[in-house]
Amino acid sequence: MTAHSSSPIQTGDAHDLQLIEGFLEPALCQRVRAAMEAASGAAATLSGQSTYNSVDARVRSVTRLVIAEPMCAEIHARLRAHRKELEIRFGVALDACEEPQFLRYQRGDFFVAHQDGNTPLIRDATLQRRISVVIFVNATCNDANVDGYSGGALVLHAPLHTAAKPLTLTPAAGCLLAFRSETTHEVLPVTRGPRYTIASWFRAPTEDEQHALGPGSSELCAQIQSVRVDGVKR
């Protein structure tokens, strides 16, 4: 597998992110984009409501594409290969990586400010999410004569107890951005599209899953947590 450049984004204490440049090398990025351009799909669903698979275009307006299994498996395997790195970077124990969602944002599409999971007040299937990941398949470009999209920035909001300003991000094609799932974030409306991204979520081991890992799994989780506390390396 091609080596990737991985680093935290320097944003101060309020934002805790990880950028992996070249997560998709150019040739693979082009293959993925071609598959997404040719794919059909349906409106992406919401989570965190009583009906897990509900659709509400007032909240999330984007198409989830149906991609052939071999490509889905390739991206899924590449994500899982970075699990240990993300565990250490964020100081949390991680287990399963959810099936990647291949997303196409057309002109006018958006996703309002929300959290992906790990919010105890919402007791649904998202509760075990710990780290959200977004892979950028194409890049933004404000020149209408150049391939790319306009608008559609990913905006991450700092916790309410801080005075930090929202962080607006438009990473290059092929990059992966990881952040804590409880981070409030949104996708601004796309003004020229399409915008292609892949989203997935790493989940925390449940008690049953930790038991299946065998003796010492709880100690391992504690060791990982000690690496980073409140975003500060120990």
CSV table of C-alpha atoms in Angstrom, one decimal:
chain,number,residue,atom,x,y,z
A,1,MET,CA,0.0,0.0,0.0
A,2,THR,CA,1.2,3.5,-0.8
A,3,ALA,CA,2.6,5.5,2.1
A,4,HIS,CA,0.5,8.4,3.3
A,5,SER,CA,1.3,11.7,5.0
A,6,SER,CA,-0.6,12.0,8.2
A,7,SER,CA,-0.7,15.0,10.5
A,8,PRO,CA,-2.9,16.9,12.9
A,9,ILE,CA,-4.3,20.1,11.5
A,10,GLN,CA,-2.9,23.0,13.5
A,11,THR,CA,-6.1,24.8,14.7
A,12,GLY,CA,-5.5,25.3,18.4
A,13,ASP,CA,-7.0,23.4,21.3
A,14,ALA,CA,-10.7,23.8,20.2
A,15,HIS,CA,-10.5,21.6,17.1
A,16,ASP,CA,-9.1,18.0,17.2
A,17,LEU,CA,-8.6,16.7,13.7
A,18,GLN,CA,-6.4,14.4,11.7
A,19,LEU,CA,-5.6,14.9,8.0
A,20,ILE,CA,-4.2,12.0,6.0
A,21,GLU,CA,-3.0,13.3,2.7
A,22,GLY,CA,-2.9,10.9,-0.3
A,23,PHE,CA,-5.2,8.4,1.4
A,24,LEU,CA,-6.4,7.8,-2.1
A,25,GLU,CA,-3.5,8.0,-4.6
A,26,PRO,CA,-4.3,9.8,-7.8
A,27,ALA,CA,-5.0,6.6,-9.9
A,28,LEU,CA,-7.3,5.2,-7.3
A,29,CYS,CA,-9.0,8.5,-6.8
A,30,GLN,CA,-9.7,8.7,-10.5
A,31,ARG,CA,-11.2,5.2,-10.5
A,32,VAL,CA,-13.4,6.0,-7.5
A,33,ARG,CA,-14.6,9.2,-9.1
A,34,ALA,CA,-15.4,7.5,-12.4
A,35,ALA,CA,-17.4,4.9,-10.5
A,36,MET,CA,-19.3,7.5,-8.6
A,37,GLU,CA,-20.0,9.5,-11.8
A,38,ALA,CA,-21.5,6.4,-13.4
A,39,ALA,CA,-23.5,5.3,-10.3
A,40,SER,CA,-27.1,5.8,-9.5
A,41,GLY,CA,-28.5,6.2,-6.0
A,42,ALA,CA,-31.2,7.5,-3.7
A,43,ALA,CA,-31.6,10.2,-1.1
A,44,ALA,CA,-29.3,9.6,1.9
A,45,THR,CA,-31.1,8.9,5.1
A,46,LEU,CA,-30.8,10.5,8.5
A,47,SER,CA,-29.9,8.9,11.9
A,48,GLY,CA,-30.7,10.0,15.4
A,49,GLN,CA,-34.5,9.9,14.9
A,50,SER,CA,-37.0,7.3,15.9
A,51,THR,CA,-37.0,6.1,12.4
A,52,TYR,CA,-33.4,5.3,11.7
A,53,ASN,CA,-33.7,5.2,7.9
A,54,SER,CA,-35.8,8.3,7.5
A,55,VAL,CA,-35.2,10.9,4.8
A,56,ASP,CA,-35.6,14.7,5.4
A,57,ALA,CA,-34.3,16.9,2.6
A,58,ARG,CA,-34.7,19.9,4.8
A,59,VAL,CA,-31.8,18.5,7.0
A,60,ARG,CA,-29.7,16.3,4.7
A,61,SER,CA,-29.9,16.8,0.9
A,62,VAL,CA,-27.4,14.5,-0.8
A,63,THR,CA,-27.5,11.3,-2.9
A,64,ARG,CA,-26.0,8.0,-1.5
A,65,LEU,CA,-24.6,6.1,-4.5
A,66,VAL,CA,-24.7,2.4,-5.1
A,67,ILE,CA,-21.1,1.3,-5.9
A,68,ALA,CA,-20.0,-2.2,-6.9
A,69,GLU,CA,-18.9,-4.4,-4.1
A,70,PRO,CA,-15.2,-4.8,-5.1
A,71,MET,CA,-14.6,-1.0,-4.9
A,72,CYS,CA,-16.6,-0.8,-1.6
A,73,ALA,CA,-14.5,-3.6,-0.1
A,74,GLU,CA,-11.3,-1.9,-1.3
A,75,ILE,CA,-12.1,1.4,0.4
A,76,HIS,CA,-13.4,-0.4,3.5
A,77,ALA,CA,-10.2,-2.4,3.8
A,78,ARG,CA,-8.1,0.8,3.4
A,79,LEU,CA,-10.0,2.5,6.2
A,80,ARG,CA,-9.7,-0.5,8.5
A,81,ALA,CA,-5.9,-0.5,7.9
A,82,HIS,CA,-5.8,3.0,9.6
A,83,ARG,CA,-7.7,2.0,12.8
A,84,LYS,CA,-4.7,1.6,15.0
A,85,GLU,CA,-3.3,5.0,13.9
A,86,LEU,CA,-6.6,6.7,14.7
A,87,GLU,CA,-6.8,5.0,18.0
A,88,ILE,CA,-3.5,6.4,19.0
A,89,ARG,CA,-4.1,9.8,17.5
A,90,PHE,CA,-7.4,10.4,19.3
A,91,GLY,CA,-6.8,8.3,22.4
A,92,VAL,CA,-9.9,6.1,22.0
A,93,ALA,CA,-10.4,2.3,21.5
A,94,LEU,CA,-12.0,1.6,18.1
A,95,ASP,CA,-13.5,-1.6,16.7
A,96,ALA,CA,-15.7,-1.8,13.6
A,97,CYS,CA,-15.6,0.6,10.7
A,98,GLU,CA,-19.1,1.1,9.2
A,99,GLU,CA,-19.8,0.5,5.6
A,100,PRO,CA,-18.6,3.5,3.6
A,101,GLN,CA,-21.2,5.8,2.2
A,102,PHE,CA,-20.4,7.1,-1.3
A,103,LEU,CA,-22.0,10.5,-1.5
A,104,ARG,CA,-22.8,12.9,-4.4
A,105,TYR,CA,-23.7,16.5,-3.6
A,106,GLN,CA,-25.3,18.3,-6.6
A,107,ARG,CA,-25.8,22.0,-6.8
A,108,GLY,CA,-28.0,23.1,-3.9
A,109,ASP,CA,-27.3,20.0,-1.7
A,110,PHE,CA,-26.2,20.5,1.9
A,111,PHE,CA,-26.2,18.9,5.4
A,112,VAL,CA,-27.2,21.1,8.3
A,113,ALA,CA,-25.2,21.3,11.5
A,114,HIS,CA,-25.3,18.0,13.3
A,115,GLN,CA,-23.3,15.4,15.3
A,116,ASP,CA,-22.6,11.9,13.9
A,117,GLY,CA,-22.8,10.1,17.3
A,118,ASN,CA,-21.4,9.5,20.7
A,119,THR,CA,-24.1,11.8,22.1
A,120,PRO,CA,-25.6,10.0,25.2
A,121,LEU,CA,-29.0,11.8,24.9
A,122,ILE,CA,-29.6,10.0,21.6
A,123,ARG,CA,-29.7,6.3,22.4
A,124,ASP,CA,-29.7,4.8,18.9
A,125,ALA,CA,-27.3,3.0,16.6
A,126,THR,CA,-25.0,6.0,16.4
A,127,LEU,CA,-24.1,5.9,20.1
A,128,GLN,CA,-21.0,3.8,19.6
A,129,ARG,CA,-19.6,6.0,16.9
A,130,ARG,CA,-16.3,7.6,18.0
A,131,ILE,CA,-14.4,8.8,15.0
A,132,SER,CA,-15.9,10.2,11.8
A,133,VAL,CA,-14.0,10.1,8.5
A,134,VAL,CA,-14.6,11.9,5.3
A,135,ILE,CA,-12.6,11.1,2.1
A,136,PHE,CA,-12.6,13.8,-0.5
A,137,VAL,CA,-12.8,12.4,-4.0
A,138,ASN,CA,-12.7,15.7,-5.9
A,139,ALA,CA,-11.6,19.2,-5.0
A,140,THR,CA,-13.1,22.6,-4.8
A,141,CYS,CA,-12.4,25.1,-7.5
A,142,ASN,CA,-14.1,28.5,-8.0
A,143,ASP,CA,-13.2,28.8,-11.7
A,144,ALA,CA,-16.3,27.6,-13.6
A,145,ASN,CA,-14.0,26.6,-16.5
A,146,VAL,CA,-11.9,24.2,-14.4
A,147,ASP,CA,-13.1,20.8,-13.2
A,148,GLY,CA,-14.2,20.8,-9.5
A,149,TYR,CA,-17.0,22.1,-7.3
A,150,SER,CA,-17.8,25.3,-5.6
A,151,GLY,CA,-19.4,25.8,-2.2
A,152,GLY,CA,-19.9,22.6,-0.2
A,153,ALA,CA,-17.2,23.4,2.4
A,154,LEU,CA,-17.1,21.1,5.5
A,155,VAL,CA,-17.5,23.4,8.6
A,156,LEU,CA,-16.6,22.1,12.0
A,157,HIS,CA,-17.8,24.0,15.1
A,158,ALA,CA,-15.9,24.2,18.3
A,159,PRO,CA,-17.5,23.1,21.6
A,160,LEU,CA,-19.9,25.7,23.0
A,161,HIS,CA,-17.7,26.4,26.0
A,162,THR,CA,-15.0,27.7,23.8
A,163,ALA,CA,-14.8,31.0,22.0
A,164,ALA,CA,-13.1,29.5,18.9
A,165,LYS,CA,-14.6,30.2,15.5
A,166,PRO,CA,-15.9,27.5,13.2
A,167,LEU,CA,-13.3,25.9,11.0
A,168,THR,CA,-14.0,25.8,7.2
A,169,LEU,CA,-12.3,23.0,5.3
A,170,THR,CA,-11.9,22.1,1.6
A,171,PRO,CA,-9.2,19.4,1.5
A,172,ALA,CA,-7.6,18.3,-1.7
A,173,ALA,CA,-8.8,15.3,-3.7
A,174,GLY,CA,-7.6,12.1,-2.1
A,175,CYS,CA,-7.4,13.4,1.4
A,176,LEU,CA,-9.0,11.8,4.4
A,177,LEU,CA,-10.2,14.0,7.3
A,178,ALA,CA,-10.9,12.4,10.7
A,179,PHE,CA,-12.6,14.0,13.7
A,180,ARG,CA,-14.5,13.0,16.8
A,181,SER,CA,-18.1,12.0,16.0
A,182,GLU,CA,-19.5,14.3,18.7
A,183,THR,CA,-18.1,17.3,16.8
A,184,THR,CA,-20.9,19.5,15.5
A,185,HIS,CA,-20.3,20.0,11.7
A,186,GLU,CA,-22.1,20.8,8.5
A,187,VAL,CA,-21.7,20.8,4.7
A,188,LEU,CA,-22.5,24.2,3.2
A,189,PRO,CA,-24.7,24.3,0.1
A,190,VAL,CA,-22.9,23.3,-3.1
A,191,THR,CA,-23.1,26.2,-5.6
A,192,ARG,CA,-21.5,24.3,-8.5
A,193,GLY,CA,-21.2,20.5,-8.5
A,194,PRO,CA,-21.0,17.7,-8.2
A,195,ARG,CA,-19.0,17.2,-4.9
A,196,TYR,CA,-18.0,13.6,-4.3
A,197,THR,CA,-17.1,12.3,-0.9
A,198,ILE,CA,-17.0,9.1,1.1
A,199,ALA,CA,-18.1,9.0,4.7
A,200,SER,CA,-17.7,6.3,7.4
A,201,TRP,CA,-17.5,5.9,11.1
A,202,PHE,CA,-15.3,4.0,13.5
A,203,ARG,CA,-17.2,2.5,16.4
A,204,ALA,CA,-16.1,1.8,20.0
A,205,PRO,CA,-16.1,-1.8,21.2
A,206,THR,CA,-19.2,-2.7,23.1
A,207,GLU,CA,-18.9,-4.6,26.4
A,208,ASP,CA,-19.6,-7.8,24.5
A,209,GLU,CA,-17.1,-6.9,21.9
A,210,GLN,CA,-14.4,-6.1,24.6
A,211,HIS,CA,-15.2,-9.5,26.2
A,212,ALA,CA,-14.7,-11.2,22.8
A,213,LEU,CA,-11.3,-9.5,22.5
A,214,GLY,CA,-10.2,-11.5,25.5
A,215,PRO,CA,-8.3,-10.7,28.7
A,216,GLY,CA,-6.5,-7.4,28.8
A,217,SER,CA,-8.8,-5.6,26.4
A,218,SER,CA,-10.0,-3.2,29.1
A,219,GLU,CA,-6.3,-2.5,30.0
A,220,LEU,CA,-5.5,-1.8,26.4
A,221,CYS,CA,-8.3,0.7,26.1
A,222,ALA,CA,-7.0,2.5,29.2
A,223,GLN,CA,-3.5,2.6,27.7
A,224,ILE,CA,-4.8,4.0,24.5
A,225,GLN,CA,-6.8,6.6,26.4
A,226,SER,CA,-3.7,7.7,28.3
A,227,VAL,CA,-1.9,8.6,25.1
A,228,ARG,CA,-4.1,11.6,24.6
A,229,VAL,CA,-6.3,13.3,27.1
A,230,ASP,CA,-8.3,16.4,26.1
A,231,GLY,CA,-6.4,16.5,22.8
A,232,VAL,CA,-3.0,16.8,24.5
A,233,LYS,CA,-0.3,14.3,24.0
A,234,ARG,CA,1.1,12.7,27.2
